[in-house]
Amino acid sequence: MRYLPKSDSERREMLRAIGFDNFEKLFQAIPEAFRLKRPLAVPGPLSEMEIIEYFRGRAAENSRGYTSFLGAGVYHHHRSVVADALLQRGEFLTSYTPYQAEISQGTLQAIFEFQTLMCQLTGQEVANASMYDGSTALTEAVLMAERLTGRQRVLIAHSVHPEYRQVLNTYAKNTGLRVEEFGFSASGQLAIDAVRKAANDEVAAVVVQSPNFFGVLEQIPALAEIARGCGALLVVGITEAVSLGIARPPADADIIAMEAQSFGLPPSYGGPYAGVIATKEKFVRQMPGRLAGQTTDHQGRRGFCLTLATREQHIRREKATSNICTNQALCALAATIHLCLLGKQGLREQAEQNVAKSQFALAQLETIAGVRRAFSGPVFNEFVMEFPRSVKMINAQLLKNKIVGPMALGRFYPELTKRGLVCVTETTTREEITRLVEGIDRALKVPV
Amino acid sequence: MSDKITKAGRHVSQDEGLIFEKSSPGKRGMELPPLDVPPADAAKALGAGYVRAGVEGFPEVSEIEVVRHFTRISTWNYAIDYGMYPLGSCTMKYNPRVNEFVARLEGIADEHPYQPVDLSQGCLRILKTLEDILKEVTGMDAVTLQPAAGAQGELTGLLLIRAYLESQGNPRKKVLIPDSAHGTNPATAVIAGYAVENVKSDANGGIDMARLAEIVNADVAALMITNPNTLGIFERNIGEIAKILHAKGALLYMDGANMNALAGIARPGDFGVDVMHLNLHKTFSTPHGGGGPGAGPVAMKKILGPFMPTPVVIEKEGKLAYDYNRPKSIGRVKAFYGNFGVLVRALAYALAYGPGMRQASEDAVLNANYIRKKLEDVYELPYKLPCMHEVVFSDSRQKKNGVSTMDIAKRLIDYGFHPYTTAFPLIVHGALMIEPTESESKEECDQFIAAMRSIAEESATNPELVKTAPHTTRVGRLDEVTAARKPILRWKP
Ligand SMILES: Cc1ncc(COP(=O)(O)O)c(C=O)c1O
């Protein structure tokens, strides 16, 4: 086997050195009855060529050659080959969590840079080294708010990503959290008055996403005021992080829970991505996840190390702020390199292009008879359109033209049938938008 | 430097500041194609109150500077690609490059989780094939691939147990956890809504059977056991342990972090385990990447199947689909379907070995026992039972000269190795936890042994040298106390 660096004679020599006369001896501690007496019934072994062939075969059964207008928490953005080449350096790829700081300075410095970039983007004071993804970051942000306030009532917008809400509910079930959902107004934004009425001294967190699942930006300052007014914390989720290149950062929120997939990570059928928690300095000791900090060695040289570990499971065990151990470090590194390449101007330009493309696509789609914009609130690169017939029927037609059309919202919001979520980014060309518009126009003319 | 250092020499590494310190207005490392639609006035499109100015302090650097920056700082890391990385419990094995290649294929990396299932048959087939392999390797009936890492797998497993017990009328109150367990076990139990009762290990480092029989009662939901345990020792009473729990209606959870000793050798499903997680970033070779991403699939017996997270992959007449209609499900633990890209890599690993996984386990155990044999005369072996894939020494002999496990670990760096795991498991005072994995040749093991022997000698003859190590790194031991007291967690201009 090509991954195993031993010849049979070396194996025998090592076995002799141990003092064993046969290889079975190595497993003497396992009771006879529990030893597997047959080879595993699994496919393989495959050579490198066969492995590549196998996965090319699977790839061919997927969506190659289709133009996609899907977003909904996962975005097609340009990814630089530079970032991918750099993160595949063995020193990054094949190293462990940087517990041994002296030989992990590369990873540690990169985490420190990641934390800094996340703070700059979100307008917050501290950010951690990563969470599993946006959905668990949001959940952990709520648990953090629970610890900080000592309260258990959570007011969450119905327009937060449906799968994020599902994850929160799974975790909440056994921790005593009471999660209440609040609807949206005609703008697609959270119906603030209802939240204001519900706010009381039992509320741990007010939770929104911005841009929300409908692509609409929320009114963060007003929500921050409501939260502050009742002693609760405002948690803001962000699934489309590129929006921060142009949208006002939620600096007045207390905790940010962000998905960083948009920063150079492939959609990869749902993961791995990088979740981020960013917050105020005063809350740092209740933060989950790893943190890298700057310090010096005995000669006064600048260096970095993991710090404030007394929050974490390996020190605090059942009293830890979270059970997270392995995080998404390499994905956070990808985001770091990507953002360094993009830089201040590049991020701005990318965000502006996303706005321009979505404004263009929106206007073009509105020219189709019977098709209209569903919500009036400000959007970044995603928006909801209302169609005269089911989105499913439209999409069936679009697929014939190799277009993966709008996401049918009825799947998550039964009250929003005939509404589809459309996403365009800097990678969507004008020609593709035109094809979508023509395709929908044609689909609507197909007799039912 | 000692002439005993045969693996490493000095080399020049480049100095490099923070990326922010290289920034100068107007530089950039990425350009976009010209906009092919009319530009939009953001303030008008979004409303002035929703728009920001440029991101304050964001770096402005060129492409070559970015390449050099990250290349330079990368060289300050040690890596498996350099040599043995004997972190016990972490299973730092070779990360095959073909796995990276296939995860990046067009048609794999670019797939969107919400695209129609008809256009995702390849992705679904990957998930299904990996599930089937993991079922066979663990001897279990069902697998969910959704958890993002081991700790989330633990949570999923305990939530399954809770849901099952609830369906029997009572979720029960506590989870038993041996004092040798990893910190994630107790941290997880609390999130699952259980109280933690620690179980002291017996003189051999295993479960104290008499004590276990005493404390398992109708309040106990489960025992979380690691097998082989964190001393690298197989719990020989595992069958009996399962019986004690089952007799009282409690379940047996296995932390599968140490499956690298067992794949193809023995199956938890055959020795009484009801539910377990795997760390694909350990046993199945997916790269640790400086701390993640991982994947923590959970394998379970039939009785827990109805409670699995949604969605579940199902097959009908050769077509794969998702089943969301599972009323007893614990719900979702993560958005979408798990860390798919990691699952792709794990499948590539499994396919490369096939049934030959057994040989990998055997080599891993061979390496650990070889190292144990060659070091047991100079380092104290607190638990003498045969070990599997890892061996745990203590620093008690070196401590007499004031040298601790951490000092020895730091000195190993000078010899060209990554340190082993220090100070874990907690039941060994001053633990040296060594897991070589199957990826090390005899030559690499021999060099490691020579280094460890030489450090044992130095600890006696020149303890100061060891206590002040490492001597060859860019930075010495860092002031962690100040780092925690006055945290600097971001760069500021
Ligand atoms: C024994 C053991 N259990 C659990 C874990 C946690 O797994 P993860 O880091 O993937 O969350 C680890 C590793 O870190 C471990 O070594």
mmCIF file with all atom_site columns, C-alpha atoms and ligand atoms in Angstrom, chain A residues 96 99 132 290 313 323-327, chain B residues 88-90 148-154 181-185 226 230 255-258 277-279 281-282 288 291 294-296 424 433, ligand 1:
data_model
loop_
_atom_site.group_PDB
_atom_site.id
_atom_site.type_symbol
_atom_site.label_atom_id
_atom_site.label_alt_id
_atom_site.label_comp_id
_atom_site.label_asym_id
_atom_site.label_entity_id
_atom_site.label_seq_id
_atom_site.pdbx_PDB_ins_code
_atom_site.Cartn_x
_atom_site.Cartn_y
_atom_site.Cartn_z
_atom_site.occupancy
_atom_site.B_iso_or_equiv
_atom_site.pdbx_formal_charge
_atom_site.auth_seq_id
_atom_site.auth_comp_id
_atom_site.auth_asym_id
_atom_site.auth_atom_id
_atom_site.pdbx_PDB_model_num
ATOM   1  C CA . TYR A 1 96  ? -2.436  20.525 13.940 1.00 0.00 ? 96  TYR A CA 1
ATOM   2  C CA . TYR A 1 99  ? -0.942  24.395 20.838 1.00 0.00 ? 99  TYR A CA 1
ATOM   3  C CA . TYR A 1 132 ? -18.058 25.196 12.417 1.00 0.00 ? 132 TYR A CA 1
ATOM   4  C CA . ARG A 1 290 ? -10.231 29.519 20.133 1.00 0.00 ? 290 ARG A CA 1
ATOM   5  C CA . GLN A 1 313 ? -13.297 22.347 27.094 1.00 0.00 ? 313 GLN A CA 1
ATOM   6  C CA . ASN A 1 323 ? -17.721 21.892 23.572 1.00 0.00 ? 323 ASN A CA 1
ATOM   7  C CA . ILE A 1 324 ? -16.014 22.998 20.336 1.00 0.00 ? 324 ILE A CA 1
ATOM   8  C CA . CYS A 1 325 ? -12.475 21.684 19.848 1.00 0.00 ? 325 CYS A CA 1
ATOM   9  C CA . THR A 1 326 ? -11.592 21.138 16.187 1.00 0.00 ? 326 THR A CA 1
ATOM   10 C CA . ASN A 1 327 ? -12.804 24.212 14.292 1.00 0.00 ? 327 ASN A CA 1
ATOM   11 C CA . GLY B 2 88  ? -1.393  11.403 21.072 1.00 0.00 ? 88  GLY B CA 1
ATOM   12 C CA . SER B 2 89  ? -5.140  11.252 20.487 1.00 0.00 ? 89  SER B CA 1
ATOM   13 C CA . CYS B 2 90  ? -4.812  13.464 17.405 1.00 0.00 ? 90  CYS B CA 1
ATOM   14 C CA . ALA B 2 148 ? -18.883 18.950 11.726 1.00 0.00 ? 148 ALA B CA 1
ATOM   15 C CA . ALA B 2 149 ? -16.312 17.447 14.117 1.00 0.00 ? 149 ALA B CA 1
ATOM   16 C CA . GLY B 2 150 ? -15.857 14.992 16.941 1.00 0.00 ? 150 GLY B CA 1
ATOM   17 C CA . ALA B 2 151 ? -17.373 17.223 19.610 1.00 0.00 ? 151 ALA B CA 1
ATOM   18 C CA . GLN B 2 152 ? -20.471 17.803 17.506 1.00 0.00 ? 152 GLN B CA 1
ATOM   19 C CA . GLY B 2 153 ? -20.658 14.072 16.879 1.00 0.00 ? 153 GLY B CA 1
ATOM   20 C CA . GLU B 2 154 ? -20.654 13.542 20.631 1.00 0.00 ? 154 GLU B CA 1
ATOM   21 C CA . ALA B 2 181 ? -11.837 11.181 28.999 1.00 0.00 ? 181 ALA B CA 1
ATOM   22 C CA . HIS B 2 182 ? -11.212 14.056 26.616 1.00 0.00 ? 182 HIS B CA 1
ATOM   23 C CA . GLY B 2 183 ? -12.558 17.461 27.708 1.00 0.00 ? 183 GLY B CA 1
ATOM   24 C CA . THR B 2 184 ? -15.154 17.541 24.967 1.00 0.00 ? 184 THR B CA 1
ATOM   25 C CA . ASN B 2 185 ? -17.030 14.607 26.578 1.00 0.00 ? 185 ASN B CA 1
ATOM   26 C CA . THR B 2 226 ? -13.190 5.959  24.765 1.00 0.00 ? 226 THR B CA 1
ATOM   27 C CA . THR B 2 230 ? -6.742  7.672  26.190 1.00 0.00 ? 230 THR B CA 1
ATOM   28 C CA . ASP B 2 255 ? -15.807 8.257  21.632 1.00 0.00 ? 255 ASP B CA 1
ATOM   29 C CA . GLY B 2 256 ? -14.301 6.875  18.429 1.00 0.00 ? 256 GLY B CA 1
ATOM   30 C CA . ALA B 2 257 ? -11.318 9.218  18.340 1.00 0.00 ? 257 ALA B CA 1
ATOM   31 C CA . ASN B 2 258 ? -9.080  6.158  18.640 1.00 0.00 ? 258 ASN B CA 1
ATOM   32 C CA . HIS B 2 277 ? -18.656 9.128  16.572 1.00 0.00 ? 277 HIS B CA 1
ATOM   33 C CA . LEU B 2 278 ? -15.675 8.946  14.261 1.00 0.00 ? 278 LEU B CA 1
ATOM   34 C CA . ASN B 2 279 ? -13.182 11.734 13.668 1.00 0.00 ? 279 ASN B CA 1
ATOM   35 C CA . HIS B 2 281 ? -9.819  14.153 10.437 1.00 0.00 ? 281 HIS B CA 1
ATOM   36 C CA . LYS B 2 282 ? -8.011  11.522 12.477 1.00 0.00 ? 282 LYS B CA 1
ATOM   37 C CA . HIS B 2 288 ? -6.143  19.049 10.217 1.00 0.00 ? 288 HIS B CA 1
ATOM   38 C CA . GLY B 2 291 ? -7.112  23.112 13.622 1.00 0.00 ? 291 GLY B CA 1
ATOM   39 C CA . GLY B 2 294 ? -13.056 17.983 10.473 1.00 0.00 ? 294 GLY B CA 1
ATOM   40 C CA . ALA B 2 295 ? -16.077 15.746 10.250 1.00 0.00 ? 295 ALA B CA 1
ATOM   41 C CA . GLY B 2 296 ? -17.625 13.732 13.069 1.00 0.00 ? 296 GLY B CA 1
ATOM   42 C CA . PHE B 2 424 ? -3.357  14.585 28.840 1.00 0.00 ? 424 PHE B CA 1
ATOM   43 C CA . MET B 2 433 ? 1.212   10.804 25.129 1.00 0.00 ? 433 MET B CA 1
HETATM 44 C C1 . LIG C 3 .   ? -10.362 11.387 22.585 1.00 0.00 ? 1   LIG C C1 1
HETATM 45 C C2 . LIG C 3 .   ? -10.945 12.569 21.874 1.00 0.00 ? 1   LIG C C2 1
HETATM 46 N N1 . LIG C 3 .   ? -12.258 12.810 21.955 1.00 0.00 ? 1   LIG C N1 1
HETATM 47 C C3 . LIG C 3 .   ? -12.830 13.852 21.332 1.00 0.00 ? 1   LIG C C3 1
HETATM 48 C C4 . LIG C 3 .   ? -12.091 14.744 20.587 1.00 0.00 ? 1   LIG C C4 1
HETATM 49 C C5 . LIG C 3 .   ? -12.768 15.926 19.970 1.00 0.00 ? 1   LIG C C5 1
HETATM 50 O O1 . LIG C 3 .   ? -12.870 15.854 18.592 1.00 0.00 ? 1   LIG C O1 1
HETATM 51 P P1 . LIG C 3 .   ? -12.922 17.159 17.698 1.00 0.00 ? 1   LIG C P1 1
HETATM 52 O O2 . LIG C 3 .   ? -11.701 17.926 17.958 1.00 0.00 ? 1   LIG C O2 1
HETATM 53 O O3 . LIG C 3 .   ? -13.019 16.646 16.313 1.00 0.00 ? 1   LIG C O3 1
HETATM 54 O O4 . LIG C 3 .   ? -14.152 17.928 18.095 1.00 0.00 ? 1   LIG C O4 1
HETATM 55 C C6 . LIG C 3 .   ? -10.703 14.531 20.463 1.00 0.00 ? 1   LIG C C6 1
HETATM 56 C C7 . LIG C 3 .   ? -9.806  15.373 19.655 1.00 0.00 ? 1   LIG C C7 1
HETATM 57 O O5 . LIG C 3 .   ? -9.620  16.472 19.657 1.00 0.00 ? 1   LIG C O5 1
HETATM 58 C C8 . LIG C 3 .   ? -10.123 13.429 21.136 1.00 0.00 ? 1   LIG C C8 1
HETATM 59 O O6 . LIG C 3 .   ? -8.802  13.205 21.056 1.00 0.00 ? 1   LIG C O6 1
#
